Short mmCIF file of C-alpha atoms in Angstrom, two decimals:
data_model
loop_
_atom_site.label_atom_id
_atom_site.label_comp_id
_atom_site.label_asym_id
_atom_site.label_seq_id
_atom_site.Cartn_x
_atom_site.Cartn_y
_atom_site.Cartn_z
CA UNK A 1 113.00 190.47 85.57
CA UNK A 2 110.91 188.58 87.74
CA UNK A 3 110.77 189.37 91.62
CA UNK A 4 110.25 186.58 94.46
CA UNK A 5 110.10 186.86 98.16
CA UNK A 6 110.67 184.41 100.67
CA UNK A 7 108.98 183.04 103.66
CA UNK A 8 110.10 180.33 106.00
CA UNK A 9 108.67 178.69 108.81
CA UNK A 10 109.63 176.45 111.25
CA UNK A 11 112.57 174.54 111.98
CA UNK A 12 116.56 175.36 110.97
CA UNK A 13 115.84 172.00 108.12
CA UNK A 14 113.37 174.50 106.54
CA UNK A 15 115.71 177.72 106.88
CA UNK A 16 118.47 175.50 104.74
CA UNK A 17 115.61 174.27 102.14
CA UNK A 18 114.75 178.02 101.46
CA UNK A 19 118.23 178.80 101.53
CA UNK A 20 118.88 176.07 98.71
CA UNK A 21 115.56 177.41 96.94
CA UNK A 22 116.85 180.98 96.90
CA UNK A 23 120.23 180.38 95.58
CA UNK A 24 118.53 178.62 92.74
CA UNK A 25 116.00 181.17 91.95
CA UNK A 26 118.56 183.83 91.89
CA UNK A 27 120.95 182.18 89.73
CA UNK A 28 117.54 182.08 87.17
CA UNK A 29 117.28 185.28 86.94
CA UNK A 30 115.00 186.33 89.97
CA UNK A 31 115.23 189.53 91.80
CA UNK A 32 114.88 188.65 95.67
CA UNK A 33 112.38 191.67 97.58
CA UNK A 34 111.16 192.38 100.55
CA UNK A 35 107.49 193.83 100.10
CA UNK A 36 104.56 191.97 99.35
CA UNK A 37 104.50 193.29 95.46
CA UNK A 38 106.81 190.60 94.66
CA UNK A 39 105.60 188.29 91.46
CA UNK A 40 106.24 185.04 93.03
CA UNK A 41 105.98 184.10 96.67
CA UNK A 42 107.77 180.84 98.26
CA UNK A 43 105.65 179.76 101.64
CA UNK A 44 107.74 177.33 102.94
CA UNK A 45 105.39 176.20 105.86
CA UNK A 46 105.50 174.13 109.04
CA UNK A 47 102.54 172.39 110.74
CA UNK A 48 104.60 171.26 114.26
CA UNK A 49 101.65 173.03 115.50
CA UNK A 50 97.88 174.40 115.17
CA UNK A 51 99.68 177.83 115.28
CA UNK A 52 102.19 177.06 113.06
CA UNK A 53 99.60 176.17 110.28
CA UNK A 54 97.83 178.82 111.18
CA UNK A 55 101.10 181.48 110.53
CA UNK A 56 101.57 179.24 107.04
CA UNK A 57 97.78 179.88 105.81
CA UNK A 58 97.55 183.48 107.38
CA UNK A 59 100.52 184.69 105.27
CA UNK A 60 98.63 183.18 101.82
CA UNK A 61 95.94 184.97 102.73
CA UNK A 62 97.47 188.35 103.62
CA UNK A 63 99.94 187.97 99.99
CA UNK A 64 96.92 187.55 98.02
CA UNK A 65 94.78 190.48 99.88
CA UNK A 66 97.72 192.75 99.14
CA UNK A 67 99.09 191.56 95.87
CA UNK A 68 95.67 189.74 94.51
CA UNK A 69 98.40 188.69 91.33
CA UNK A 70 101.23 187.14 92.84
CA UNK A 71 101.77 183.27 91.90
CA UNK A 72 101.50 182.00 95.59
CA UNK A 73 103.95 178.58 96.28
CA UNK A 74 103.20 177.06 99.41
CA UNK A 75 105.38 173.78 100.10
CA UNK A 76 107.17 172.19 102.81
CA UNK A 77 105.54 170.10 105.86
CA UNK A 78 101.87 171.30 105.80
CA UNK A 79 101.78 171.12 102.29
CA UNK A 80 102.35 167.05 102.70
CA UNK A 81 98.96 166.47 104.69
CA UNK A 82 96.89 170.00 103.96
CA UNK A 83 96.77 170.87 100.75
CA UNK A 84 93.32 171.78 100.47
CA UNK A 85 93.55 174.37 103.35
CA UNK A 86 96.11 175.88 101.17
CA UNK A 87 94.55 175.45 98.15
CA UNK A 88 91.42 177.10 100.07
CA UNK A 89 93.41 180.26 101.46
CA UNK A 90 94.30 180.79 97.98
CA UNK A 91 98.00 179.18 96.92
CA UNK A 92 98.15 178.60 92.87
CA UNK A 93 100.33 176.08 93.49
CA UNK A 94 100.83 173.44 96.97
CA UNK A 95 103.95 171.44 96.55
CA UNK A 96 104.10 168.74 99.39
CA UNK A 97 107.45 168.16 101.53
CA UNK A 98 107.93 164.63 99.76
CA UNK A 99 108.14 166.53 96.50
CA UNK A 100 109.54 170.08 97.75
CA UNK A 101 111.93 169.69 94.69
CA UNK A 102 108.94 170.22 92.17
CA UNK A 103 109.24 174.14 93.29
CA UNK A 104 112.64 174.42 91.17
CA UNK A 105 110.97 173.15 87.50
CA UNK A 106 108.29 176.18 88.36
CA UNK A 107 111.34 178.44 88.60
CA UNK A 108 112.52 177.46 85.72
CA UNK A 109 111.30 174.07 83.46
CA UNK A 110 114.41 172.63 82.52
CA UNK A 111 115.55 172.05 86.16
CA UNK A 112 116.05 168.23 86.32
CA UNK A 113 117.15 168.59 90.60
CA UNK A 114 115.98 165.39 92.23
CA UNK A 115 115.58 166.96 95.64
CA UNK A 116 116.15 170.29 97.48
CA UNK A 117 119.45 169.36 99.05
CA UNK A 118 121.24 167.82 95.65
CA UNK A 119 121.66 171.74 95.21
CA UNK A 120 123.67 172.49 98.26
CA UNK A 121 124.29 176.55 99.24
CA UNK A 122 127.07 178.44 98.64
CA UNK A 123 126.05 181.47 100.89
CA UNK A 124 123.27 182.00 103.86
CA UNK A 125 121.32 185.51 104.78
CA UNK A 126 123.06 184.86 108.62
CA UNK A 127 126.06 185.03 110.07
CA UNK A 128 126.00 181.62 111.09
CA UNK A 129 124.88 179.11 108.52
CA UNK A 130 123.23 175.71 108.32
CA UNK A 131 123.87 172.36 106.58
CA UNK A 132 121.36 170.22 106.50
CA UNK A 133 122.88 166.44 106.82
CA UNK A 134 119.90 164.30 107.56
CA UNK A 135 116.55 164.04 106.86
CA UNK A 136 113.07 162.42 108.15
CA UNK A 137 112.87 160.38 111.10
CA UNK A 138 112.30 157.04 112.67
CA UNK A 139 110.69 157.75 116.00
CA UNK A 140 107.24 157.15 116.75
CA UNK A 141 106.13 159.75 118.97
CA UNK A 142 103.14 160.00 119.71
CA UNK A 143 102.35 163.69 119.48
CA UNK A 144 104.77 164.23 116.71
CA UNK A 145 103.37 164.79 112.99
CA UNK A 146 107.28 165.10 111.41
CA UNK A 147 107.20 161.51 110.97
CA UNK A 148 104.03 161.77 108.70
CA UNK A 149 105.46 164.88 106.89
CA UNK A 150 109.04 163.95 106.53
CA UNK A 151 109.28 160.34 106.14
CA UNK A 152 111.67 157.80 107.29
CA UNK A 153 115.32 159.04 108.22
CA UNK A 154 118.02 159.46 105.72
CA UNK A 155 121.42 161.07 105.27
CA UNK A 156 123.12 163.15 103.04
CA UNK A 157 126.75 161.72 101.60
CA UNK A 158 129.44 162.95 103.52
CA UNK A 159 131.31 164.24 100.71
CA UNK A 160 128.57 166.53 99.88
CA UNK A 161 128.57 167.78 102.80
CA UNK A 162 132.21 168.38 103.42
CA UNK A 163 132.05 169.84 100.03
CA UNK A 164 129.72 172.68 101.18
CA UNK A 165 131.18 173.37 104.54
CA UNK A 166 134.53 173.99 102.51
CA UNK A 167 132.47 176.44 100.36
CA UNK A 168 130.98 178.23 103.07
CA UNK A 169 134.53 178.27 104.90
CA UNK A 170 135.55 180.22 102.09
CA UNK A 171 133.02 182.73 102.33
CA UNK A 172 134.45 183.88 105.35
CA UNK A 173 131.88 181.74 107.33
CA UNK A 174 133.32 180.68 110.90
CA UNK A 175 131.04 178.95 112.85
CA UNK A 176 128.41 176.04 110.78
CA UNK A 177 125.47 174.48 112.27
CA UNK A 178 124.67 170.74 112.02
CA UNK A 179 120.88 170.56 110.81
CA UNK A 180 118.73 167.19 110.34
CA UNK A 181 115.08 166.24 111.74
CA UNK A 182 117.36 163.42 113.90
CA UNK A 183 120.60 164.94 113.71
CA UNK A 184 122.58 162.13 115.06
CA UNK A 185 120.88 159.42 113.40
CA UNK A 186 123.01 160.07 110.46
CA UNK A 187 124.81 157.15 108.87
CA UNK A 188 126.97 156.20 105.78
CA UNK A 189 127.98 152.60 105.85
CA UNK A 190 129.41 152.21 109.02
CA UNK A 191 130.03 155.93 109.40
CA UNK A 192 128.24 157.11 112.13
CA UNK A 193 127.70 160.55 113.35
CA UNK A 194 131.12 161.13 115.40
CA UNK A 195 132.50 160.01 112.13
CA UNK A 196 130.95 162.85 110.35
CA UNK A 197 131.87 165.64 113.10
CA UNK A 198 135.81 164.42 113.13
CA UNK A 199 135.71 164.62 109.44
CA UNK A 200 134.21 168.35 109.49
CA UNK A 201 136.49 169.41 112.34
CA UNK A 202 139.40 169.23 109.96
CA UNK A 203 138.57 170.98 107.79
CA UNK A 204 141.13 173.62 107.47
CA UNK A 205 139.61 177.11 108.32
CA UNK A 206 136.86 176.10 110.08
CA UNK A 207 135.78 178.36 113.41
CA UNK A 208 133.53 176.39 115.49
CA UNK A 209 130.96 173.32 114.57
CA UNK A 210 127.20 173.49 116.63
CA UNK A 211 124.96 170.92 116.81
CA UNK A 212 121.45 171.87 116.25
CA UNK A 213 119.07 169.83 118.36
CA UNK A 214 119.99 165.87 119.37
CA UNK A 215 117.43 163.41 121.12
CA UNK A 216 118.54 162.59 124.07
CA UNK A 217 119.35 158.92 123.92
CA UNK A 218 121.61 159.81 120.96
CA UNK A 219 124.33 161.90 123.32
CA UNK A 220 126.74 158.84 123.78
CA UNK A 221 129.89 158.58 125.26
CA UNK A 222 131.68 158.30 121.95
CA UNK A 223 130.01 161.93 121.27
CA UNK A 224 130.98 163.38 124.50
CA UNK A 225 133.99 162.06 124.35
CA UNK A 226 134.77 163.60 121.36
CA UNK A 227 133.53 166.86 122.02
CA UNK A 228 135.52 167.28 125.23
CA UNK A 229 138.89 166.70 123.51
CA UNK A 230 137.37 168.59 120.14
CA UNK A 231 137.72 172.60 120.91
CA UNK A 232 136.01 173.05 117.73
CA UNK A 233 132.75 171.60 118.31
CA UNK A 234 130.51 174.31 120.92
CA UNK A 235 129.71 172.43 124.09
CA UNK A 236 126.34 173.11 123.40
CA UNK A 237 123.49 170.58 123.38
CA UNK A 238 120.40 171.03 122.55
CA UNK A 239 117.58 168.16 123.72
CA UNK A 240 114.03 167.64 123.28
CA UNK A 241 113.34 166.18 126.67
CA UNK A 242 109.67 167.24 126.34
CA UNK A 243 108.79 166.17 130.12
CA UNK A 244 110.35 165.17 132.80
CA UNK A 245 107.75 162.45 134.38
CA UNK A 246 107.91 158.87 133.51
CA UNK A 247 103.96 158.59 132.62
CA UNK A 248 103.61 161.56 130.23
CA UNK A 249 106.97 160.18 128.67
CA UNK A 250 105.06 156.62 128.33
CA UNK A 251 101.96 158.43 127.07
CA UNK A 252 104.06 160.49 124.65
CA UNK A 253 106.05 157.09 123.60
CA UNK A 254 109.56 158.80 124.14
CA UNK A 255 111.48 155.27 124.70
CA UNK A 256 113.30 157.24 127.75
CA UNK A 257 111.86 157.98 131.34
CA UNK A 258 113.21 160.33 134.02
CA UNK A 259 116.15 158.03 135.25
CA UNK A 260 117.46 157.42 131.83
CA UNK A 261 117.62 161.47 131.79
CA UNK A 262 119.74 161.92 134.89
CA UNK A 263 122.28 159.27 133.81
CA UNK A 264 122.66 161.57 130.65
CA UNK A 265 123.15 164.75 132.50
CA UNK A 266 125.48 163.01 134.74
CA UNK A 267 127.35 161.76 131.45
CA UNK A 268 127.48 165.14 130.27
CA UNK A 269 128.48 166.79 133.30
CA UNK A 270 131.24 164.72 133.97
CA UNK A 271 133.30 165.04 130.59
CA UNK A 272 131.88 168.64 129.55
CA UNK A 273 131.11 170.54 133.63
CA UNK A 274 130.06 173.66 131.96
CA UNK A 275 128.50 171.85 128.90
CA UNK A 276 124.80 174.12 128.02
CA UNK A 277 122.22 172.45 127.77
CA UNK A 278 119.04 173.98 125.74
CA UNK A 279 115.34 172.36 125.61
CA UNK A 280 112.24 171.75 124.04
CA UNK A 281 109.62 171.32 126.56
CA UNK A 282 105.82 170.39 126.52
CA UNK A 283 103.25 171.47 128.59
CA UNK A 284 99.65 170.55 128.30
CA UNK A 285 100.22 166.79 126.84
CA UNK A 286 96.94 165.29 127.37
CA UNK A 287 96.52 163.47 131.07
CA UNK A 288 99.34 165.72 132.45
CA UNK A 289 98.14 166.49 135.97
CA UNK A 290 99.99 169.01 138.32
CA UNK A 291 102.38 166.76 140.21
CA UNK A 292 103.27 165.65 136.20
CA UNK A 293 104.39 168.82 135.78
CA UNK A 294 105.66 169.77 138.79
CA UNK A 295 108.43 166.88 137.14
CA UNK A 296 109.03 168.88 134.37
CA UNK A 297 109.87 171.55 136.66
CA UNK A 298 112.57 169.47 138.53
CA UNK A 299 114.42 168.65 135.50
CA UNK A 300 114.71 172.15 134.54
CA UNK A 301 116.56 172.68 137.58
CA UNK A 302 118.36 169.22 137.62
CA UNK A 303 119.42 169.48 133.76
CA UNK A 304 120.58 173.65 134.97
CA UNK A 305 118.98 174.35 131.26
CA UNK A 306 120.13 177.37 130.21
CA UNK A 307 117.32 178.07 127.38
CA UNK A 308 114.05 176.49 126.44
CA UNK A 309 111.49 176.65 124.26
CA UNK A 310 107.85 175.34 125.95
CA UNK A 311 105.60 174.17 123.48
CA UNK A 312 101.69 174.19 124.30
CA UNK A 313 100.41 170.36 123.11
CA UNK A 314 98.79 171.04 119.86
CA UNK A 315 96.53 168.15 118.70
CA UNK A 316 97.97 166.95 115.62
CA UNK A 317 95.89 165.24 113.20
CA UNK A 318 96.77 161.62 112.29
CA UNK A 319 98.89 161.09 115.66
CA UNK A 320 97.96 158.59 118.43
CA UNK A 321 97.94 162.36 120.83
CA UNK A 322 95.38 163.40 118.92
CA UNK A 323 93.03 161.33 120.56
CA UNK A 324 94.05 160.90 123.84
CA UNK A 325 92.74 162.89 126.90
CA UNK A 326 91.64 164.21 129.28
CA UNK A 327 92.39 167.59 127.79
CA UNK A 328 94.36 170.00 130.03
CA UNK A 329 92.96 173.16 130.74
CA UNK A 330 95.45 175.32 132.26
CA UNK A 331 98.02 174.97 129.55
CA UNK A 332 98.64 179.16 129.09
CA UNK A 333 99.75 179.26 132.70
CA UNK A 334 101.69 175.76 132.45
CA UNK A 335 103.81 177.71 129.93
CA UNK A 336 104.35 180.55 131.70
CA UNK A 337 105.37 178.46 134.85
CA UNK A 338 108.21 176.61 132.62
CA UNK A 339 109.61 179.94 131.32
CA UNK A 340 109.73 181.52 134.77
CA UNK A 341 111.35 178.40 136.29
CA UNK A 342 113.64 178.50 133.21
CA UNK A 343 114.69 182.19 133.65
CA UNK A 344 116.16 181.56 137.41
CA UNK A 345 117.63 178.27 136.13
CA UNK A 346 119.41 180.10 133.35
CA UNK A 347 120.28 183.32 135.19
CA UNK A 348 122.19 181.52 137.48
CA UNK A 349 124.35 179.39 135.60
CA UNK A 350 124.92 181.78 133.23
CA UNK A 351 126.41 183.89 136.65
CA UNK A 352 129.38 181.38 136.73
CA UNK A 353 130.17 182.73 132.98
CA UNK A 354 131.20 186.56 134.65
CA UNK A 355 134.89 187.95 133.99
CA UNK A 356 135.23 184.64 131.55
CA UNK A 357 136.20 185.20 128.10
CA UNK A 358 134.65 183.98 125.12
CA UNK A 359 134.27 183.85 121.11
CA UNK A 360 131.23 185.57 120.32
CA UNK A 361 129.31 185.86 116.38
CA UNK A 362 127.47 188.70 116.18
CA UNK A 363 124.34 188.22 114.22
CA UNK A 364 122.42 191.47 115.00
CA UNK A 365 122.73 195.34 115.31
CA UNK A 366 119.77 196.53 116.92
CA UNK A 367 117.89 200.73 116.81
CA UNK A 368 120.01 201.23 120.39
CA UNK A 369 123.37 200.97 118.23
CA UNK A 370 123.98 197.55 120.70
CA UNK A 371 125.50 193.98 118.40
CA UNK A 372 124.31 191.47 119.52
CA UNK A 373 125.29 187.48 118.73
CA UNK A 374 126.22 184.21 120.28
CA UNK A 375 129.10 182.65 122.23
CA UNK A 376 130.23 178.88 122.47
CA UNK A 377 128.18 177.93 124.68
CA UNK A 378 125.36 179.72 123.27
CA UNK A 379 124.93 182.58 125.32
CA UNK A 380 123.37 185.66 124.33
CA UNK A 381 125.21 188.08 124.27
CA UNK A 382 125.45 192.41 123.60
CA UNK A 383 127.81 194.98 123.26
CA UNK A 384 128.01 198.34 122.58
CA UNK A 385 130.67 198.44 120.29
CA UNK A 386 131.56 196.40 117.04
CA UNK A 387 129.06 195.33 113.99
CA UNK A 388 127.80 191.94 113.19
CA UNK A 389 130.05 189.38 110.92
CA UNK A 390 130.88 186.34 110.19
CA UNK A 391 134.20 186.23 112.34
CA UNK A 392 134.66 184.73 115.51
CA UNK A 393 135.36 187.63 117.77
CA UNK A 394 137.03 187.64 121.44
CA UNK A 395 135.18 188.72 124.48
CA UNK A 396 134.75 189.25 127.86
CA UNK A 397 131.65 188.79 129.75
CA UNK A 398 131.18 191.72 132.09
CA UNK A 399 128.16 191.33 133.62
CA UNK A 400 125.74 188.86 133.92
CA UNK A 401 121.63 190.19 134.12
CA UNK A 402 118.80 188.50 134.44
CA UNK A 403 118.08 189.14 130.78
CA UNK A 404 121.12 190.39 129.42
CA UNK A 405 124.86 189.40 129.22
CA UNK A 406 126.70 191.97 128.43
CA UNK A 407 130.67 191.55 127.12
CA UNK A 408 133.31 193.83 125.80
CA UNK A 409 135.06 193.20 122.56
CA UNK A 410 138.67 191.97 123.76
CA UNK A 411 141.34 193.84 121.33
#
């Protein structure tokens, strides 16, 4: 029997793809391990970033130095535009994004799958699993490569996915997160994407619905709407704002600026008040001086964004960012600013959260014998009693730290 190991980079899209993969290769007769004396490895790589290639192309390297035998698959996003810096860190075979389906006739030569998410998943290796319902995107960004990698947007039929949720309901599963490259940009007919969340909310059995990450100009009244009178979809939204000043936005073509932002957190705020709000942020984009960024700042604050993640700008090759400037040279501390602004932010609206109860999934049991896992609103959370699952479990939130909220399992 054949071994394989997995590794995925990247975005919650690639988790599901690998996902999909897996299932496949273990249903052919594959033995899933962890080491690096597996036969076959599956690189599923990202390239949203310089160090995000660089992850992808380190881990060929450090397969092949340990096992110098294994049959090395890289695919996925850096695989569309850099194959021959796979190729070059040693990967037998480099299966681009476009054709990620060409991994499954390796695994086994009479596969006739047209693409990665015709298989669908029946299971997931976390508590909280995700369905993929759209792919590629439309945007032009400037410092975005996604559109190169993944192509124009398209959506998966919405009985397919009803079909899987159902199957993962099953399973025990009690909380499913939307997935896409442009979540809400999916579309069947005149089915838009409220049409696809009120379909998925009744399904019998279902916990809770997230949403994975939405652009900004996509959170419409119809969705708010919906997801104020809908307890089953998390009040949770997470948005790539990327800046919060009106010429970096120009410069990064975001077809927003910072006034269209506030009338969206005011829409938010007024039909979900406790609604949290997550971010990707950018520091560093080319031109960005100091009162720029100082913006960025501000919107933390005005958008009270209870997590972020603060990307350094990474030159991508083939985007109009590439070759912009002047190049920013204080991007390290930039980062470190955003992070420490967004720890204050975050600490103190979480604070309004204490002696509130919850529904928490515990995804984690760490050394210190602490679970740990998320509520609605996406709140990490610990406790020192219970085990992870799948289950939606009731809790109250006890005490609020600066970098911990801890509950206690309600009986």
């Amino acid at each position: 029997m054949k071994t394989i190991r997995f590794h995925t980079f990247g975005c919650k899209v690639n988790s599901y793809e690998t996902q999909a993969i897996r299932e496949y290769a273990l249903s052919r007769g594959f033995r899933e391990v962890t080491g690096l004396s597996a036969d076959w490895h599956i690189i599923n790589t990202c390239t949203v970033t310089a160090a995000a290639d660089a992850k992808s192309i380190k881990t060929v390297r450090r397969v092949l130095r340990e096992n110098p035998d294994a049959c090395v698959v890289a695919l996925g996003c850096l695989a569309e535009r850099d194959a021959d810096r796979l190729k070059a860190a040693g990967a037998l075979h480099v299966i681009p994004q476009s054709r990620k389906a060409e991994v499954l006739r390796l695994l086994d030569s009479t596969s006739v799958v047209r693409d990665v998410w015709d298989l669908s998943i029946n299971d997931f290796d976390q508590h909280r699993p995700f369905v993929k319902v759209q792919d590629g995107c439309d945007n032009s960004c400037s410092f975005c490569k996604v559109t190169l990698v993944r192509g124009p947007s398209r959506s998966r039929p919405l009985a397919s996915v009803v079909d899987e949720c159902n199957r993962l309901i099953a399973r025990g599963f009690t909380e499913i997160v939307l997935c896409g490259t442009n979540l809400a940009r999916w579309r069947e007919g005149d089915n838009g994407f409220t049409r696809l969340l009120e379909r998925l909310v009744g399904l019998d059995g279902l916990g809770r619905l997230r949403l994975s990450s939405i652009e900004a100009e996509e959170v419409s009244e119809d969705l708010l709407a919906l997801m104020a009178g809908e307890g089953k979809i998390c009040p949770h939204l997470h948005i790539p704002f990327q800046s919060g000043d009106d010429d970096v936005l120009c410069r990064m073509n975001k077809r927003i600026d910072r006034a269209g932002y506030s009338r969206i957190i005011e829409r938010i705020r007024r039909h979900i008040p406790d609604c949290a709000i997550s971010a990707d942020l950018m520091a560093g984009f080319p031109g960005e001086e100091d009162v720029n960024f100082r913006n960025t700042l501000s919107l933390i604050r005005e958008a009270e964004l209870m997590r972020v993640h603060v990307f350094p700008f990474s030159p991508r090759p083939g985007t109009v960012a590439a070759k912009m400037g002047p190049r920013v040279v204080n991007v390290a501390q930039r980062v470190e600013s955003a992070y420490a602004e967004a720890r204050q932010v975050s600490y103190a609206w979480r604070r309004r959260f204490e002696g509130r109860t919850a529904a928490a999934v515990f995804d984690e049991h760490t050394p210190d014998g602490r679970i740990h896992g998320y509520t609605e609103h996406y709140i990490r959370v610990s406790s020192n009693k219970g085990a992870p699952g799948r289950s939606l479990i009731p809790v109250r939130i006890v005490r609020v730290g600066e970098g911990e909220t801890v509950v206690e399992l309600i009986a």
